[in-house]
PDB file of C-alpha atoms in Angstrom:
ATOM      1  CA  MET A   7      68.293 143.999 106.371  1.00  0.00           C
ATOM      2  CA  PRO A   8      70.315 141.236 104.699  1.00  0.00           C
ATOM      3  CA  SER A   9      72.262 142.267 101.637  1.00  0.00           C
ATOM      4  CA  ASP A  10      74.730 140.834  99.114  1.00  0.00           C
ATOM      5  CA  LEU A  11      78.259 142.009  98.391  1.00  0.00           C
ATOM      6  CA  GLN A  12      79.082 141.249  94.771  1.00  0.00           C
ATOM      7  CA  ILE A  13      82.728 141.523  93.676  1.00  0.00           C
ATOM      8  CA  THR A  14      84.972 140.100  90.994  1.00  0.00           C
ATOM      9  CA  ASN A  15      88.468 140.869  92.321  1.00  0.00           C
ATOM     10  CA  ILE A  16      90.153 141.527  95.649  1.00  0.00           C
ATOM     11  CA  ARG A  17      93.324 143.508  94.936  1.00  0.00           C
ATOM     12  CA  ASP A  18      96.567 143.924  96.860  1.00  0.00           C
ATOM     13  CA  GLN A  19      97.435 147.009  98.940  1.00  0.00           C
ATOM     14  CA  ALA A  20      99.218 148.710  96.042  1.00  0.00           C
ATOM     15  CA  ASN A  21      96.212 148.067  93.795  1.00  0.00           C
ATOM     16  CA  ALA A  22      98.588 146.452  91.317  1.00  0.00           C
ATOM     17  CA  ASN A  23      97.425 142.853  91.230  1.00  0.00           C
ATOM     18  CA  SER A  24      94.264 140.864  91.789  1.00  0.00           C
ATOM     19  CA  ALA A  25      95.028 138.731  94.833  1.00  0.00           C
ATOM     20  CA  ILE A  26      91.746 136.800  94.756  1.00  0.00           C
ATOM     21  CA  THR A  27      89.385 136.362  91.813  1.00  0.00           C
ATOM     22  CA  ILE A  28      85.764 135.254  92.158  1.00  0.00           C
ATOM     23  CA  ALA A  29      84.227 133.817  88.981  1.00  0.00           C
ATOM     24  CA  SER A  30      80.558 134.109  87.999  1.00  0.00           C
ATOM     25  CA  ASP A  31      79.936 130.517  89.152  1.00  0.00           C
ATOM     26  CA  GLY A  32      81.416 131.233  92.605  1.00  0.00           C
ATOM     27  CA  GLN A  33      84.796 129.577  92.026  1.00  0.00           C
ATOM     28  CA  ILE A  34      87.578 131.317  93.951  1.00  0.00           C
ATOM     29  CA  THR A  35      91.102 131.610  92.552  1.00  0.00           C
ATOM     30  CA  VAL A  36      94.048 132.641  94.762  1.00  0.00           C
ATOM     31  CA  ASN A  37      96.427 134.373  92.363  1.00  0.00           C
ATOM     32  CA  GLN A  38      99.427 134.637  94.676  1.00  0.00           C
ATOM     33  CA  ASN A  39     102.273 132.259  93.871  1.00  0.00           C
ATOM     34  CA  ASN A  40     102.716 129.591  96.544  1.00  0.00           C
ATOM     35  CA  PRO A  41     100.248 131.052  99.069  1.00  0.00           C
ATOM     36  CA  THR A  42     100.286 129.989 102.716  1.00  0.00           C
ATOM     37  CA  LEU A  43      96.934 128.421 103.561  1.00  0.00           C
ATOM     38  CA  THR A  44      96.052 126.858 106.918  1.00  0.00           C
ATOM     39  CA  LEU A  45      93.237 124.301 106.941  1.00  0.00           C
ATOM     40  CA  GLY A  46      91.080 124.041 110.026  1.00  0.00           C
ATOM     41  CA  SER A  47      89.629 120.904 111.593  1.00  0.00           C
ATOM     42  CA  ASN A  48      86.454 121.266 109.505  1.00  0.00           C
ATOM     43  CA  ALA A  49      88.329 120.909 106.205  1.00  0.00           C
ATOM     44  CA  SER A  50      87.211 117.861 104.188  1.00  0.00           C
ATOM     45  CA  PHE A  51      88.939 115.846 101.485  1.00  0.00           C
ATOM     46  CA  SER A  52      87.513 113.819  98.633  1.00  0.00           C
ATOM     47  CA  SER A  53      87.520 110.019  98.769  1.00  0.00           C
ATOM     48  CA  GLY A  54      90.899 108.352  98.290  1.00  0.00           C
ATOM     49  CA  HIS A  55      93.092 111.078  99.790  1.00  0.00           C
ATOM     50  CA  ILE A  56      95.627 110.191 102.497  1.00  0.00           C
ATOM     51  CA  ILE A  57      94.721 112.536 105.337  1.00  0.00           C
ATOM     52  CA  LYS A  58      97.086 111.343 108.084  1.00  0.00           C
ATOM     53  CA  ALA A  59     100.303 109.331 108.254  1.00  0.00           C
ATOM     54  CA  HIS A  60     101.873 107.620 111.285  1.00  0.00           C
ATOM     55  CA  TYR A  61     105.197 105.829 111.156  1.00  0.00           C
ATOM     56  CA  PHE A  62     107.851 104.020 113.195  1.00  0.00           C
ATOM     57  CA  GLN A  63     111.466 103.726 112.058  1.00  0.00           C
ATOM     58  CA  HIS A  64     114.601 102.352 113.691  1.00  0.00           C
ATOM     59  CA  THR A  65     117.945 101.398 112.133  1.00  0.00           C
ATOM     60  CA  ILE A  66     120.146  98.767 113.764  1.00  0.00           C
ATOM     61  CA  ALA A  67     123.890  98.523 113.129  1.00  0.00           C
ATOM     62  CA  HIS A  68     124.232  94.732 113.346  1.00  0.00           C
ATOM     63  CA  ASP A  69     125.263  92.997 110.143  1.00  0.00           C
ATOM     64  CA  ILE A  70     125.289  89.435 108.826  1.00  0.00           C
ATOM     65  CA  SER A  71     128.577  88.666 110.590  1.00  0.00           C
ATOM     66  CA  SER A  72     127.136  89.562 114.011  1.00  0.00           C
ATOM     67  CA  ASN A  73     124.911  87.653 116.360  1.00  0.00           C
ATOM     68  CA  SER A  74     121.346  88.750 115.789  1.00  0.00           C
ATOM     69  CA  ASN A  75     118.923  89.760 118.467  1.00  0.00           C
ATOM     70  CA  SER A  76     115.800  87.643 118.003  1.00  0.00           C
ATOM     71  CA  PHE A  77     112.136  87.502 118.959  1.00  0.00           C
ATOM     72  CA  THR A  78     110.649  84.087 119.736  1.00  0.00           C
ATOM     73  CA  ILE A  79     107.243  83.644 118.119  1.00  0.00           C
ATOM     74  CA  PRO A  80     104.727  82.387 120.693  1.00  0.00           C
ATOM     75  CA  ALA A  81     102.848  79.144 120.027  1.00  0.00           C
ATOM     76  CA  ASP A  82      99.118  78.786 120.603  1.00  0.00           C
ATOM     77  CA  THR A  83      96.002  77.383 118.966  1.00  0.00           C
ATOM     78  CA  THR A  84      94.500  80.878 118.927  1.00  0.00           C
ATOM     79  CA  PRO A  85      95.972  84.387 118.722  1.00  0.00           C
ATOM     80  CA  ALA A  86      95.414  84.824 122.467  1.00  0.00           C
ATOM     81  CA  SER A  87      99.139  84.810 123.248  1.00  0.00           C
ATOM     82  CA  CYS A  88     100.074  87.360 120.593  1.00  0.00           C
ATOM     83  CA  VAL A  89     102.292  90.213 121.705  1.00  0.00           C
ATOM     84  CA  ALA A  90     104.017  93.051 119.878  1.00  0.00           C
ATOM     85  CA  ILE A  91     107.290  92.061 118.222  1.00  0.00           C
ATOM     86  CA  GLN A  92     110.392  93.425 119.963  1.00  0.00           C
ATOM     87  CA  LEU A  93     113.832  93.543 118.365  1.00  0.00           C
ATOM     88  CA  TYR A  94     116.924  95.313 119.715  1.00  0.00           C
ATOM     89  CA  SER A  95     114.849  96.782 122.583  1.00  0.00           C
ATOM     90  CA  GLN A  96     112.485  98.336 120.032  1.00  0.00           C
ATOM     91  CA  THR A  97     108.783  97.489 119.978  1.00  0.00           C
ATOM     92  CA  ILE A  98     107.464  97.418 116.406  1.00  0.00           C
ATOM     93  CA  GLN A  99     104.344  99.456 117.074  1.00  0.00           C
ATOM     94  CA  ILE A 100     102.732 102.873 116.708  1.00  0.00           C
ATOM     95  CA  THR A 101     100.802 104.413 119.593  1.00  0.00           C
ATOM     96  CA  GLY A 102      98.357 107.304 119.874  1.00  0.00           C
ATOM     97  CA  ILE A 103      96.483 106.641 116.614  1.00  0.00           C
ATOM     98  CA  THR A 104      93.148 108.421 116.227  1.00  0.00           C
ATOM     99  CA  ALA A 105      91.103 107.946 113.050  1.00  0.00           C
ATOM    100  CA  THR A 106      87.614 108.706 111.726  1.00  0.00           C
ATOM    101  CA  GLN A 107      84.977 105.987 111.620  1.00  0.00           C
ATOM    102  CA  ASN A 108      84.625 104.182 108.243  1.00  0.00           C
ATOM    103  CA  ASN A 109      87.892 105.584 106.888  1.00  0.00           C
ATOM    104  CA  LYS A 110      90.521 103.023 105.850  1.00  0.00           C
ATOM    105  CA  LEU A 111      93.904 102.404 107.468  1.00  0.00           C
ATOM    106  CA  ILE A 112      96.627 100.988 105.217  1.00  0.00           C
ATOM    107  CA  ILE A 113      99.061  99.217 107.557  1.00  0.00           C
ATOM    108  CA  ASN A 114     102.554  97.969 106.621  1.00  0.00           C
ATOM    109  CA  ALA A 115     105.512  96.644 108.598  1.00  0.00           C
ATOM    110  CA  ASN A 116     109.069  95.514 107.940  1.00  0.00           C
ATOM    111  CA  ALA A 117     110.440  93.722 110.978  1.00  0.00           C
ATOM    112  CA  GLY A 118     113.135  91.351 109.849  1.00  0.00           C
ATOM    113  CA  ASP A 119     112.762  87.738 108.710  1.00  0.00           C
ATOM    114  CA  ILE A 120     111.234  84.632 110.229  1.00  0.00           C
ATOM    115  CA  PHE A 121     113.850  81.901 110.758  1.00  0.00           C
ATOM    116  CA  ALA A 122     112.344  78.460 111.158  1.00  0.00           C
ATOM    117  CA  THR A 123     113.153  74.783 111.395  1.00  0.00           C
ATOM    118  CA  ASN A 124     110.716  72.067 110.378  1.00  0.00           C
ATOM    119  CA  ASP A 125     107.215  72.528 111.790  1.00  0.00           C
ATOM    120  CA  GLY A 126     105.400  69.991 109.636  1.00  0.00           C
ATOM    121  CA  THR A 127     101.913  71.130 108.688  1.00  0.00           C
ATOM    122  CA  TYR A 128     101.646  73.709 111.458  1.00  0.00           C
ATOM    123  CA  GLN A 129     101.432  77.262 110.221  1.00  0.00           C
ATOM    124  CA  THR A 130     103.045  80.495 111.340  1.00  0.00           C
ATOM    125  CA  ASN A 131     100.822  83.561 111.087  1.00  0.00           C
ATOM    126  CA  HIS A 132     101.924  87.149 110.402  1.00  0.00           C
ATOM    127  CA  GLY A 133      99.744  90.129 111.203  1.00  0.00           C
ATOM    128  CA  PHE A 134      98.941  93.033 113.472  1.00  0.00           C
ATOM    129  CA  LEU A 135      97.553  93.689 116.921  1.00  0.00           C
ATOM    130  CA  ILE A 136      95.036  96.521 116.554  1.00  0.00           C
ATOM    131  CA  ASP A 137      93.841  97.829 119.912  1.00  0.00           C
ATOM    132  CA  GLY A 138      94.647  94.427 121.427  1.00  0.00           C
ATOM    133  CA  THR A 139      92.897  92.289 118.776  1.00  0.00           C
ATOM    134  CA  TYR A 140      94.961  90.173 116.381  1.00  0.00           C
ATOM    135  CA  TYR A 141      94.353  90.397 112.616  1.00  0.00           C
ATOM    136  CA  ASN A 142      96.067  87.867 110.383  1.00  0.00           C
ATOM    137  CA  CYS A 143      97.559  88.938 107.041  1.00  0.00           C
ATOM    138  CA  SER A 144      99.479  85.893 105.837  1.00  0.00           C
ATOM    139  CA  SER A 145     100.732  82.458 106.881  1.00  0.00           C
ATOM    140  CA  ASN A 146     103.620  80.158 106.047  1.00  0.00           C
ATOM    141  CA  TYR A 147     104.765  76.560 106.516  1.00  0.00           C
ATOM    142  CA  TRP A 148     108.331  75.243 106.643  1.00  0.00           C
ATOM    143  CA  HIS A 149     108.970  71.552 106.018  1.00  0.00           C
ATOM    144  CA  GLN A 150     112.673  70.923 105.437  1.00  0.00           C
ATOM    145  CA  GLY A 151     113.753  68.740 108.341  1.00  0.00           C
ATOM    146  CA  SER A 152     116.375  70.402 110.532  1.00  0.00           C
ATOM    147  CA  THR A 153     117.366  72.883 107.823  1.00  0.00           C
ATOM    148  CA  TYR A 154     116.643  76.509 108.617  1.00  0.00           C
ATOM    149  CA  GLY A 155     114.466  78.527 106.303  1.00  0.00           C
ATOM    150  CA  SER A 156     113.989  82.282 106.081  1.00  0.00           C
ATOM    151  CA  ILE A 157     110.640  83.952 105.360  1.00  0.00           C
ATOM    152  CA  PRO A 158     110.408  87.770 105.150  1.00  0.00           C
ATOM    153  CA  PHE A 159     108.129  89.326 107.752  1.00  0.00           C
ATOM    154  CA  ARG A 160     106.280  91.976 105.715  1.00  0.00           C
ATOM    155  CA  PRO A 161     102.605  91.993 106.752  1.00  0.00           C
ATOM    156  CA  MET A 162     100.203  94.427 105.090  1.00  0.00           C
ATOM    157  CA  MET A 163      96.476  94.988 105.497  1.00  0.00           C
ATOM    158  CA  VAL A 164      93.601  97.427 104.980  1.00  0.00           C
ATOM    159  CA  PHE A 165      91.513  98.054 108.107  1.00  0.00           C
ATOM    160  CA  THR A 166      88.107  99.764 108.302  1.00  0.00           C
ATOM    161  CA  VAL A 167      88.046 102.211 111.218  1.00  0.00           C
ATOM    162  CA  PRO A 168      85.333 101.404 113.795  1.00  0.00           C
ATOM    163  CA  ALA A 169      83.558 103.892 116.030  1.00  0.00           C
ATOM    164  CA  SER A 170      85.482 105.563 118.860  1.00  0.00           C
ATOM    165  CA  PHE A 171      88.920 104.799 117.432  1.00  0.00           C
ATOM    166  CA  THR A 172      90.876 107.214 119.614  1.00  0.00           C
ATOM    167  CA  ASN A 173      94.439 106.979 120.952  1.00  0.00           C
ATOM    168  CA  LYS A 174      94.858 103.364 119.825  1.00  0.00           C
ATOM    169  CA  THR A 175      97.964 101.197 119.409  1.00  0.00           C
ATOM    170  CA  ILE A 176      98.801  99.100 116.333  1.00  0.00           C
ATOM    171  CA  ALA A 177     101.673  96.621 116.588  1.00  0.00           C
ATOM    172  CA  ALA A 178     103.337  94.076 114.316  1.00  0.00           C
ATOM    173  CA  SER A 179     102.698  90.594 115.700  1.00  0.00           C
ATOM    174  CA  ALA A 180     102.869  86.883 114.912  1.00  0.00           C
ATOM    175  CA  PHE A 181     102.000  83.503 116.387  1.00  0.00           C
ATOM    176  CA  ARG A 182     102.523  79.922 115.323  1.00  0.00           C
ATOM    177  CA  GLU A 183     100.024  77.118 115.557  1.00  0.00           C
ATOM    178  CA  ALA A 184     100.568  75.030 118.676  1.00  0.00           C
ATOM    179  CA  GLY A 185     101.612  71.397 118.215  1.00  0.00           C
ATOM    180  CA  GLY A 186     104.640  71.714 115.983  1.00  0.00           C
ATOM    181  CA  SER A 187     108.155  70.993 117.162  1.00  0.00           C
ATOM    182  CA  GLY A 188     110.065  73.608 115.202  1.00  0.00           C
ATOM    183  CA  THR A 189     111.905  76.639 116.494  1.00  0.00           C
ATOM    184  CA  PHE A 190     110.677  79.955 115.167  1.00  0.00           C
ATOM    185  CA  THR A 191     112.222  83.369 115.698  1.00  0.00           C
ATOM    186  CA  ILE A 192     112.192  86.752 113.991  1.00  0.00           C
ATOM    187  CA  GLN A 193     115.651  88.213 113.371  1.00  0.00           C
ATOM    188  CA  ALA A 194     116.975  91.346 111.694  1.00  0.00           C
ATOM    189  CA  ARG A 195     120.511  91.953 110.409  1.00  0.00           C
ATOM    190  CA  GLY A 196     121.862  94.357 107.837  1.00  0.00           C
ATOM    191  CA  ALA A 197     124.074  93.475 104.879  1.00  0.00           C
ATOM    192  CA  THR A 198     126.883  95.572 106.404  1.00  0.00           C
ATOM    193  CA  SER A 199     127.346  97.299 109.736  1.00  0.00           C
ATOM    194  CA  ASP A 200     127.548 100.658 107.954  1.00  0.00           C
ATOM    195  CA  ALA A 201     124.234 100.279 106.156  1.00  0.00           C
ATOM    196  CA  GLY A 202     122.551  98.530 109.044  1.00  0.00           C
ATOM    197  CA  TYR A 203     118.994  97.235 108.902  1.00  0.00           C
ATOM    198  CA  ASN A 204     115.957  99.511 108.762  1.00  0.00           C
ATOM    199  CA  MET A 205     112.964  98.318 110.754  1.00  0.00           C
ATOM    200  CA  SER A 206     109.835 100.274 109.955  1.00  0.00           C
ATOM    201  CA  MET A 207     106.078 100.436 110.183  1.00  0.00           C
ATOM    202  CA  SER A 208     103.509 102.832 108.758  1.00  0.00           C
ATOM    203  CA  VAL A 209      99.800 103.513 109.150  1.00  0.00           C
ATOM    204  CA  LEU A 210      98.100 105.693 106.517  1.00  0.00           C
ATOM    205  CA  GLU A 211      94.545 106.932 107.014  1.00  0.00           C
ATOM    206  CA  VAL A 212      92.590 107.210 103.751  1.00  0.00           C
ATOM    207  CA  GLN A 213      89.434 109.293 103.381  1.00  0.00           C
ATOM    208  CA  THR A 214      86.417 107.283 102.201  1.00  0.00           C
TER     209      THR A 214
END
């Protein structure tokens, strides 16, 4: 027959301390200092908690006195030509991302600066390729004749996870509106060769 086991304390082997206390309302207290607890795959977290973090990081040694490796931003009227940004043989992307449907992904990237000459009223778009689809985060124009301008490439977005989001790739990307005559590249150089330049990207999954 079914039965209940009612206890208040579970004590240690020496019977000296209460290792686990069970209150009258069912709350469990682990009394050990800094216990080791392993959560299984069925563990759940309340809304707003970061439950998984993915990141990419690469430091380059080139400084402002050196020639900079650059990525030419493709031109198109649509994002169809978008590709992942590559600098110093490094692709600014994170692969193998699996996330739960309806959770949020907070996506950030730091991949150098956009150097541009005049492109009139044609815009340059900064964003991410998520599983092959481009998502725009911001845009800029540069209208200063032949003078070069520098715009930081720091896209950020919040993405709602769709169904079947398993082993996906998220990459930093950009494209400029076709029709302009300017030259647009992304470059990255550190202030000194010792400090270098830190290229990075992160994807944080937030429980909803």
